[in-house]
Short mmCIF file of C-alpha atoms and ligand atoms in Angstrom, two decimals:
data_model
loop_
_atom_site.label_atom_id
_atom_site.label_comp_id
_atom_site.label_asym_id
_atom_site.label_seq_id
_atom_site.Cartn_x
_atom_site.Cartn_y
_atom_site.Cartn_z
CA UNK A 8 49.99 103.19 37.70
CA UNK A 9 52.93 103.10 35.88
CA UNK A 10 53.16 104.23 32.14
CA UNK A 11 52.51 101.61 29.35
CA UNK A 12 55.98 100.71 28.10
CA UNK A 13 56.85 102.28 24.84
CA UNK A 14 59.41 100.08 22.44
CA UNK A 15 61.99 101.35 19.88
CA UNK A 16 60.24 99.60 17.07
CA UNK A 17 57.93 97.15 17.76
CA UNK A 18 56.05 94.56 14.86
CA UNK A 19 53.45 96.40 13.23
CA UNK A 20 51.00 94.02 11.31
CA UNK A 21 48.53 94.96 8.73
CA UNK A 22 45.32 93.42 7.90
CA UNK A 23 45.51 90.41 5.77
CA UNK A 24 48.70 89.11 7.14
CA UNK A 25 46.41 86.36 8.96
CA UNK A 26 44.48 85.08 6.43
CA UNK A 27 47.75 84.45 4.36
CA UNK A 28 49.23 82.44 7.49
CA UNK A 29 45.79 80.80 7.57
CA UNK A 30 45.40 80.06 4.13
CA UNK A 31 48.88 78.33 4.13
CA UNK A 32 47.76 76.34 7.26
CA UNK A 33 44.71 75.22 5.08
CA UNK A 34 47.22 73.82 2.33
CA UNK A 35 49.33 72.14 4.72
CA UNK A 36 52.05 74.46 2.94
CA UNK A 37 54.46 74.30 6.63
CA UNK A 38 57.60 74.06 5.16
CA UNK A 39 60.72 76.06 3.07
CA UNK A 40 58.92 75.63 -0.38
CA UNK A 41 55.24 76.79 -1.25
CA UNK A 42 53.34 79.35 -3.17
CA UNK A 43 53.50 82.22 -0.47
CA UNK A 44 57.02 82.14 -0.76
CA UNK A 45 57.09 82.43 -4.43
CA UNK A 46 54.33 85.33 -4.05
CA UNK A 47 56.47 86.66 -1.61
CA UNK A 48 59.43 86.84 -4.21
CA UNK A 49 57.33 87.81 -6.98
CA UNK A 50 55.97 91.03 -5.14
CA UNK A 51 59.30 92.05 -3.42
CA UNK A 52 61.01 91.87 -6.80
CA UNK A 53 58.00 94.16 -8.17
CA UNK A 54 59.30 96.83 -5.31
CA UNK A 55 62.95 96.32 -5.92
CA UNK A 56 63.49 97.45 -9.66
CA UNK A 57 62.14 93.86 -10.62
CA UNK A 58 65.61 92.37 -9.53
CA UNK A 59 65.92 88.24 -9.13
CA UNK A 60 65.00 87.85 -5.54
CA UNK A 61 65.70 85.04 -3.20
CA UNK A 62 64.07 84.85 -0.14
CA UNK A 63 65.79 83.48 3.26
CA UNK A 64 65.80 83.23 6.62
CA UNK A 65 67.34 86.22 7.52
CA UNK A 66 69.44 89.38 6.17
CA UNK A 67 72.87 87.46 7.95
CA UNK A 68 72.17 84.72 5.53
CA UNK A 69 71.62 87.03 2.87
CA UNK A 70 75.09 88.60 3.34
CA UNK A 71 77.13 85.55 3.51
CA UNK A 72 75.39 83.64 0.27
CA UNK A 73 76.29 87.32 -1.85
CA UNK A 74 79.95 86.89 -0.31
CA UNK A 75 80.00 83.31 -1.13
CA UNK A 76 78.96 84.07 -4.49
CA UNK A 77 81.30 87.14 -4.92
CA UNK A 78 84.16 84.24 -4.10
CA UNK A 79 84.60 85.31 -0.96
CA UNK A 80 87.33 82.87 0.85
CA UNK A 81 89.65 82.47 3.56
CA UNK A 82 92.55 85.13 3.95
CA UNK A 83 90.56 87.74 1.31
CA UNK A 84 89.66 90.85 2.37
CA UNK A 85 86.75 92.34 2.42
CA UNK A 86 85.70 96.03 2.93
CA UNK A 87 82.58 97.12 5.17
CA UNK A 88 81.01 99.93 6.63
CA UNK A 89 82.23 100.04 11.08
CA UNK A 90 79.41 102.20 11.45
CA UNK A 91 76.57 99.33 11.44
CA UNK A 92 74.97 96.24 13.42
CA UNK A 93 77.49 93.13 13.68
CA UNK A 94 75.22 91.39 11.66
CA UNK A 95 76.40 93.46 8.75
CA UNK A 96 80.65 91.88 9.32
CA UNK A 97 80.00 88.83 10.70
CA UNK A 98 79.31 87.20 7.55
CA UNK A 99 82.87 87.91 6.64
CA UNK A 100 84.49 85.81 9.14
CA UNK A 101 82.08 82.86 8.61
CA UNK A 102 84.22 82.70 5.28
CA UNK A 103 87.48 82.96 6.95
CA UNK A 104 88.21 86.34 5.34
CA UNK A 105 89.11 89.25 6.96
CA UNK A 106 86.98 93.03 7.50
CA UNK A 107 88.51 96.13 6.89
CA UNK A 108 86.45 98.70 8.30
CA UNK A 109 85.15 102.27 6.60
CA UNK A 110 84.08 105.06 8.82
CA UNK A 111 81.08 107.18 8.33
CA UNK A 112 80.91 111.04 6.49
CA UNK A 113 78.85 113.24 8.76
CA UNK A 114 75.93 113.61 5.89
CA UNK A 115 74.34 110.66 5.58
CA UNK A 116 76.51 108.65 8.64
CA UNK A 117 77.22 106.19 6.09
CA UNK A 118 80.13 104.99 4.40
CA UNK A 119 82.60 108.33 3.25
CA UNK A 120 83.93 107.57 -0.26
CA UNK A 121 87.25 109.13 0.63
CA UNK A 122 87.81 106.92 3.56
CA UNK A 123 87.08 103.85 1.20
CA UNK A 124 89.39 104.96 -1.70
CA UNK A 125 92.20 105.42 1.12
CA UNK A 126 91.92 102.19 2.09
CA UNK A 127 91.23 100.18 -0.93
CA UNK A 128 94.76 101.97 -2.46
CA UNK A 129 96.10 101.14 0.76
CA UNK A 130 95.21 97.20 0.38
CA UNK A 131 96.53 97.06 -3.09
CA UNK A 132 99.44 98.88 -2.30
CA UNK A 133 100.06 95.84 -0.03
CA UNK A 134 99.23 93.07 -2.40
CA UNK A 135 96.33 92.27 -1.22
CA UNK A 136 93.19 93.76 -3.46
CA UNK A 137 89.72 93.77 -1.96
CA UNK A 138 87.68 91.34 -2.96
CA UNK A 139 84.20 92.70 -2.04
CA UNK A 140 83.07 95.97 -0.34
CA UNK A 141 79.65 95.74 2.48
CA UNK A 142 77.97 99.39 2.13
CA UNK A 143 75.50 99.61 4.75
CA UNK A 144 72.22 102.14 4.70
CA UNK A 145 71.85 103.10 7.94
CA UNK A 146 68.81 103.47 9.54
CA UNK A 147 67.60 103.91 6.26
CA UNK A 148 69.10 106.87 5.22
CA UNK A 149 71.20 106.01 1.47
CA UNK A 150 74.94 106.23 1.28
CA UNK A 151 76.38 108.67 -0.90
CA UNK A 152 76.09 105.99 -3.84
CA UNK A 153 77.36 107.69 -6.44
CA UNK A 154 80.88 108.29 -5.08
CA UNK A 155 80.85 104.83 -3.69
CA UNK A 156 80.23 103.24 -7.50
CA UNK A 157 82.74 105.51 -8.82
CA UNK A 158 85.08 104.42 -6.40
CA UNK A 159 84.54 100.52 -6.40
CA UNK A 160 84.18 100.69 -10.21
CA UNK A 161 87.69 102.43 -10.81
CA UNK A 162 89.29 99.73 -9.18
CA UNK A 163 86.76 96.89 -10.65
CA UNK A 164 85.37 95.79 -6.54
CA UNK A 165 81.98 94.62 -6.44
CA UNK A 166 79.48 95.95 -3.84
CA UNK A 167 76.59 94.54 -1.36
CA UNK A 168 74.53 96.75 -0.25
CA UNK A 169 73.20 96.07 2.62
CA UNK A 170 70.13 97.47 3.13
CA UNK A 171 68.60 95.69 5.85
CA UNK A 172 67.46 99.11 7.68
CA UNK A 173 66.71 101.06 4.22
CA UNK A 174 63.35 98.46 2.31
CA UNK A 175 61.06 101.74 0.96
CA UNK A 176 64.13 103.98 0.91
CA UNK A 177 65.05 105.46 -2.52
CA UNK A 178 68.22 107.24 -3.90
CA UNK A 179 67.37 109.37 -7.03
CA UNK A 180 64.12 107.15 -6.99
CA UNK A 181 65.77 104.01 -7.12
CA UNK A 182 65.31 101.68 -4.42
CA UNK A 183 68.13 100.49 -1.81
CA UNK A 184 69.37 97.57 -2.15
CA UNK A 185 69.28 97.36 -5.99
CA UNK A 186 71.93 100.00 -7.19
CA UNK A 187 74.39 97.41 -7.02
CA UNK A 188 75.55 93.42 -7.62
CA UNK A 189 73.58 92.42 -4.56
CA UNK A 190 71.43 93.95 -2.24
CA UNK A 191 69.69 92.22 1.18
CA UNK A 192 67.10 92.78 3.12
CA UNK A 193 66.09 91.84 6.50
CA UNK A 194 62.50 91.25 8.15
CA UNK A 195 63.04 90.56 11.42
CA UNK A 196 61.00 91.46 14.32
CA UNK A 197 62.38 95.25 14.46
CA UNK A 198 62.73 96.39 10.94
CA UNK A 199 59.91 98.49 8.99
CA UNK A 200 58.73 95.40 7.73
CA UNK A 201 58.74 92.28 9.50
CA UNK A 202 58.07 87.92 8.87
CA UNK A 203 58.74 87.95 12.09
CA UNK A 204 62.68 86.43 10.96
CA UNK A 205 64.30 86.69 7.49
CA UNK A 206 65.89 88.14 4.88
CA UNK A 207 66.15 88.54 1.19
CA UNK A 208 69.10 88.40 -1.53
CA UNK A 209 68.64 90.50 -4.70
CA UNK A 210 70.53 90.39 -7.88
CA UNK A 211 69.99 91.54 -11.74
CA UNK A 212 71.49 88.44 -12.54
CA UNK A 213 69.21 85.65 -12.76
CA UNK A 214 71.59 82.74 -12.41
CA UNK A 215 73.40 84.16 -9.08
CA UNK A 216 70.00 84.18 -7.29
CA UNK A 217 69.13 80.41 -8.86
CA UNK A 218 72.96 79.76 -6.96
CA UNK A 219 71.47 81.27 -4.17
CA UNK A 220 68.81 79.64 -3.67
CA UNK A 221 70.76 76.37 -4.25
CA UNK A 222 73.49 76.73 -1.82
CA UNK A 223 70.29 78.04 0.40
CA UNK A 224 68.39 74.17 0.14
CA UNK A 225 71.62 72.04 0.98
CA UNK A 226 73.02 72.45 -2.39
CA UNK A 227 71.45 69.12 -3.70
CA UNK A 228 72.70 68.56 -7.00
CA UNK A 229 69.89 67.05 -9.77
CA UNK A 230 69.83 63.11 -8.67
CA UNK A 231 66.82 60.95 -7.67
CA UNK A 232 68.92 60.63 -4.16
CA UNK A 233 71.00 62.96 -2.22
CA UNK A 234 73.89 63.81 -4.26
CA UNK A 235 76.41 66.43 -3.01
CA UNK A 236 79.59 68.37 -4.85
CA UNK A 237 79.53 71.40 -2.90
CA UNK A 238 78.57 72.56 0.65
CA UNK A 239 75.46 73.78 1.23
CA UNK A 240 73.54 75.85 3.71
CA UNK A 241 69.74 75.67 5.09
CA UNK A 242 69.03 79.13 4.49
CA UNK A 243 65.50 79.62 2.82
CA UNK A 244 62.54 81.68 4.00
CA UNK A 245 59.14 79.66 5.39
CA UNK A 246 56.66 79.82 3.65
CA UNK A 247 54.36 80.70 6.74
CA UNK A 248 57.07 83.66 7.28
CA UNK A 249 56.61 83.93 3.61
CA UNK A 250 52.73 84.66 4.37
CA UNK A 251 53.17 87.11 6.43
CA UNK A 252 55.97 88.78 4.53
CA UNK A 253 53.00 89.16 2.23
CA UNK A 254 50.46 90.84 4.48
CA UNK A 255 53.47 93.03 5.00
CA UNK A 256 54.49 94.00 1.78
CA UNK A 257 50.99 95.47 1.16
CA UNK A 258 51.32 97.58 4.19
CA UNK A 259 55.08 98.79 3.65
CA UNK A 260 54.41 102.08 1.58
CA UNK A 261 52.23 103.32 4.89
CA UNK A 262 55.01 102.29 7.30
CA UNK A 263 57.53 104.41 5.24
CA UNK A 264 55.27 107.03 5.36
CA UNK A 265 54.26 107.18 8.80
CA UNK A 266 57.56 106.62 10.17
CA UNK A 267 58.54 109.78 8.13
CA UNK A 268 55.54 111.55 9.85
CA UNK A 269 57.21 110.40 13.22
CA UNK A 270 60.42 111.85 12.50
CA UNK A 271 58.58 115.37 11.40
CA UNK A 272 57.07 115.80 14.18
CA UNK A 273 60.23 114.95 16.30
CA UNK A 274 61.83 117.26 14.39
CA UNK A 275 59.46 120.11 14.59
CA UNK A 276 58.89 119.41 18.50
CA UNK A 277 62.52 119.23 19.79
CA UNK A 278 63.20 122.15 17.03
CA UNK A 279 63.54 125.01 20.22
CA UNK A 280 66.17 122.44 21.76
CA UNK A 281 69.71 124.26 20.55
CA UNK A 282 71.03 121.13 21.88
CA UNK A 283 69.79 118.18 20.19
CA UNK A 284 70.08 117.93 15.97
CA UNK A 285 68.88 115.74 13.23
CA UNK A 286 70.02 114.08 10.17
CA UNK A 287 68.81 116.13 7.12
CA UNK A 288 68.33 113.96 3.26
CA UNK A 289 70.92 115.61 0.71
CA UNK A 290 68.87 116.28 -2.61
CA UNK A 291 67.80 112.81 -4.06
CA UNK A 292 67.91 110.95 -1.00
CA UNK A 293 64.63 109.10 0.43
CA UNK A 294 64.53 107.48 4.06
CA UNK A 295 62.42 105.57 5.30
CA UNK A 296 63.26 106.49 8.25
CA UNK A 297 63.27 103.43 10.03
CA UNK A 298 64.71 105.07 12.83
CA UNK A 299 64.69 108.60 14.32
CA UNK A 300 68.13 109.52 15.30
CA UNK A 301 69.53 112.30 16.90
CA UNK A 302 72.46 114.12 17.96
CA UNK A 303 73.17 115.54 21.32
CA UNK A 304 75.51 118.75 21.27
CA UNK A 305 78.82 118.17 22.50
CA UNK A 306 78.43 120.91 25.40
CA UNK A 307 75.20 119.69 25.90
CA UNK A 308 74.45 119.75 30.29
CA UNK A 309 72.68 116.75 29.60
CA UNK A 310 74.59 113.94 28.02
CA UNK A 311 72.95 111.65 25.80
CA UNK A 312 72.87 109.10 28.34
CA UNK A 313 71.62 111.37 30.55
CA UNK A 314 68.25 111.86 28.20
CA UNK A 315 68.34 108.01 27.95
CA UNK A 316 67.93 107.22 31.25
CA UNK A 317 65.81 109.83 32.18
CA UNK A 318 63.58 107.99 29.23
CA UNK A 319 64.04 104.80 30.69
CA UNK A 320 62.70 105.98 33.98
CA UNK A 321 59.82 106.70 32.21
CA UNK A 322 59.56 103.42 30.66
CA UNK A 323 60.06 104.82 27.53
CA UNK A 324 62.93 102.26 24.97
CA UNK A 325 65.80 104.56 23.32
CA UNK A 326 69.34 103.35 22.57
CA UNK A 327 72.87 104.68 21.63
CA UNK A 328 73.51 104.54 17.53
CA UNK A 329 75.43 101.45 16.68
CA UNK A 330 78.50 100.82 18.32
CA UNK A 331 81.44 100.87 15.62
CA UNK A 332 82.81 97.94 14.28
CA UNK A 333 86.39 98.94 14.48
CA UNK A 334 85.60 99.46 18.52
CA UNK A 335 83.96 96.35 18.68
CA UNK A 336 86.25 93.74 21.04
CA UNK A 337 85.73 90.54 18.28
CA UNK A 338 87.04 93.44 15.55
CA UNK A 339 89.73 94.99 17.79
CA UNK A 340 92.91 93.30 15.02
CA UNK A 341 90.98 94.81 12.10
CA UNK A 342 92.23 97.18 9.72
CA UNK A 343 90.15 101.14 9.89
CA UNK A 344 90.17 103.58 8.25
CA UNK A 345 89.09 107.45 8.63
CA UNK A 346 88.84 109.89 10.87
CA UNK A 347 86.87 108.93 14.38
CA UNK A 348 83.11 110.22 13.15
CA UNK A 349 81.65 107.00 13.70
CA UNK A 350 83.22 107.19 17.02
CA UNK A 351 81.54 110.56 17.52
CA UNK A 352 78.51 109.63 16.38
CA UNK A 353 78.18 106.69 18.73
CA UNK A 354 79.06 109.45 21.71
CA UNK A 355 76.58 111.81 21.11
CA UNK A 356 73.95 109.96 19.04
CA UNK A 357 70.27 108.29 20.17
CA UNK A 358 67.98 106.53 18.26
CA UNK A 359 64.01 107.75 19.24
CA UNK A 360 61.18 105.41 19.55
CA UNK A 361 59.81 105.43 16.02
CA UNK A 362 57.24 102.28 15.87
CA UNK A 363 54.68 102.74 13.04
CA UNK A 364 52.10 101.68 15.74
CA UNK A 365 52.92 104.46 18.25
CA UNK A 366 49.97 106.15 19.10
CA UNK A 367 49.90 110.12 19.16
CA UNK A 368 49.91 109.73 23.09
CA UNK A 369 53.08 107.71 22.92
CA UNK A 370 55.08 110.37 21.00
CA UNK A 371 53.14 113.55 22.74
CA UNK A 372 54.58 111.45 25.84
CA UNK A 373 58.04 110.73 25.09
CA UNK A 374 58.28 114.66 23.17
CA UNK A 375 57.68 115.97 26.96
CA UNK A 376 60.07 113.71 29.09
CA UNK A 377 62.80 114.99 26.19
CA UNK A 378 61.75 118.80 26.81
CA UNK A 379 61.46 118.28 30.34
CA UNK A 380 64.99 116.30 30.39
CA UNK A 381 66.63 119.58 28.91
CA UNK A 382 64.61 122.08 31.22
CA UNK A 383 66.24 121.05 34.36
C1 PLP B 260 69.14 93.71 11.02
C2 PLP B 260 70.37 93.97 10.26
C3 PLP B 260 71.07 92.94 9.63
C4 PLP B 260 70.77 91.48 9.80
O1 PLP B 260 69.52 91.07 9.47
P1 PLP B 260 68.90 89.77 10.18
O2 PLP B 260 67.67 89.51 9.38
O3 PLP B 260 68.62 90.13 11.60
O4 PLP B 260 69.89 88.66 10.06
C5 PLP B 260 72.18 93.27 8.87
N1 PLP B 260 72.59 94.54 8.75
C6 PLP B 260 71.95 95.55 9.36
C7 PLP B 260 72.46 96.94 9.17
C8 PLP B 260 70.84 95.30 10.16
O5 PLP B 260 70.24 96.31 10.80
#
């Protein structure tokens, strides 16, 4: 009999996450307005430094309302991490603006604050001054926030942080996603947390997330009928999804802490392998680790898609690290700049199977098919 497949990161749901869907069943609450939802916003703000929180319908949506809001329009440009998911750009061009991609330091793998003042002195060299910058947590792990800040704040750019990967993360015990202007999250079906789709925008400033959630419901100004003066979008979170974003939110704090167990025991297993490496937290910095991620050695005998497939043949899910942007054919006439690690990276890196509902069998059993990949 074949082995039961194991996923990357599957949904993981708690206990009560039912009865919330059921109770909003009972009060015929099916729709994009209801007290889950506000429940929903109420607790995530209480995780997220109490920040104004609107929720949506996915971390994409998320993105472009904070770039819409930052002024975001056509011919700007707007700085982003190339070391991420598309989701994380695309936003950008839905405005008509234009990316102009960061690479990664090799610490965190996120956004290198050297790279980013380069290029913003670069950009107003040429006239044309940034109007936003996208700094992505990567599979949870913070960015080097501090220089970033310092950066963006010497020339006056605001930030997004996108920390659709990095909910439960913390950076000198602050939580991701609220260091900044903005900060989104996303639940969809693979992140630590899931409503099975959407997303979150989250602000200290109370009348940017009322804007949000405005441009979010069609943008219908106050009139007994349907008045328009701007465009809007139909962006906000169900509040079914809303339900089960609650059941979830209970749960979160022993997701973060069991995917951290996963990635210690990875660790310690695979320690006798010269060949593969991990990413270590500088002092201060908190993952979640949403995903564990590894490096194979250059001179490694067996590549890192090697290991992969030998994984797949045993039906076990792993996958290369994000593709950059700035390698990405829809990017290809966007500006980069840095030095190739996010290239490197995406050669040599794998992301584990780290689901918060693997069992000890499933890791015990995807431990030996890497040991045995690197006997041979
Ligand atoms: C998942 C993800 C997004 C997008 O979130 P959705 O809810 O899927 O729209 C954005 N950025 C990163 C880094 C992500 O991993």
């Amino acid at each position: 009999m074949k082995n039961k497949k194991i996923w990357l990161s599957s949904p993981h749901m708690g206990e009560n996450e039912f009865k919330y869907v059921t109770q909003a069943f009972d009060l015929n609450w099916i729709a994009p307005v209801g007290p889950h939802l506000n429940d929903f916003e109420k607790n995530l703000s209480k995780i997220s430094d109490n920040k104004y929180v609107a929720a949506l319908g996915s971390g994409t949506s998320a993105i472009h309302l904070a770039l819409i809001l930052l002024d975001v329009e056509r011919d700007d440009e707007v700085i982003c991490s190339s070391f991420t998911f598309s989701a994380s750009a695309n936003p950008i061009i839905y405005q008509g603006a234009k990316p102009v991609f960061i690479d990664s330091e090799m610490d965190t793998w996120n956004m290198c604050p050297e790279s980013l003042e380069l290029a913003i002195i670069d950009r107003i060299e040429n006239r044309i001054k940034p109007k936003a910058i996208i700094v992505v947590h990567l599979y949870g792990m913070p960015a080097k926030m501090n220089e970033i800040i310092e950066v963006a704040s010497r020339y006056n750019i605001p930030i997004i942080e996108d920390a659709a990967e990095g909910l439960g993360s913390t950076y000198y015990n602050k939580p991701l996603g609220s260091l900044t202007e903005f900060g989104i999250y996303s639940f969809n079906g693979n992140k630590i947390i899931t409503t099975s789709g959407g997303g979150a925008l989250i602000s200290s400033n109370e009348d940017s997330i009322k804007k949000a959630k405005f441009l979010a419901t069609q943008a219908r100004d106050h009139a007994p009928h349907y008045e328009h003066s701007q465009i809007g979008y139909n962006y906000r979170l169900s509040n079914v999804s809303a339900a089960i974003g609650l059941g979830q939110l209970e749960v979160l704090q022993d997701r973060v802490e069991r995917r951290r167990q996963i990635f210690e025991h990875y660790q310690k297993e695979l320690s006798d392998i010269n060949e593969i490496s991990f990413v270590e937290e500088p002092d201060g910095f908190y993952s979640n680790r949403w995903l564990t991620t590894v490096l194979i050695s250059a001179n490694s005998k067996v590549s890192r898609e090697d290991l992969r497939l030998n994984l797949e043949l045993n039906n076990i899910e792993s996958r290369p690290l994000w593709k950059p942007m700035h390698l990405q054919p829809i990017f290809s006439s966007c500006k980069y700049f840095g030095s190739n690690n996010a290239e490197y990276l995406f050669k040599y890196g794998l992301c584990l199977p780290s689901g918060s509902n693997m069992t000890e069998n499933d890791i015990a059993r995807i431990i030996t098919n890497i040991k045995r990949s690197f006997e041979k």
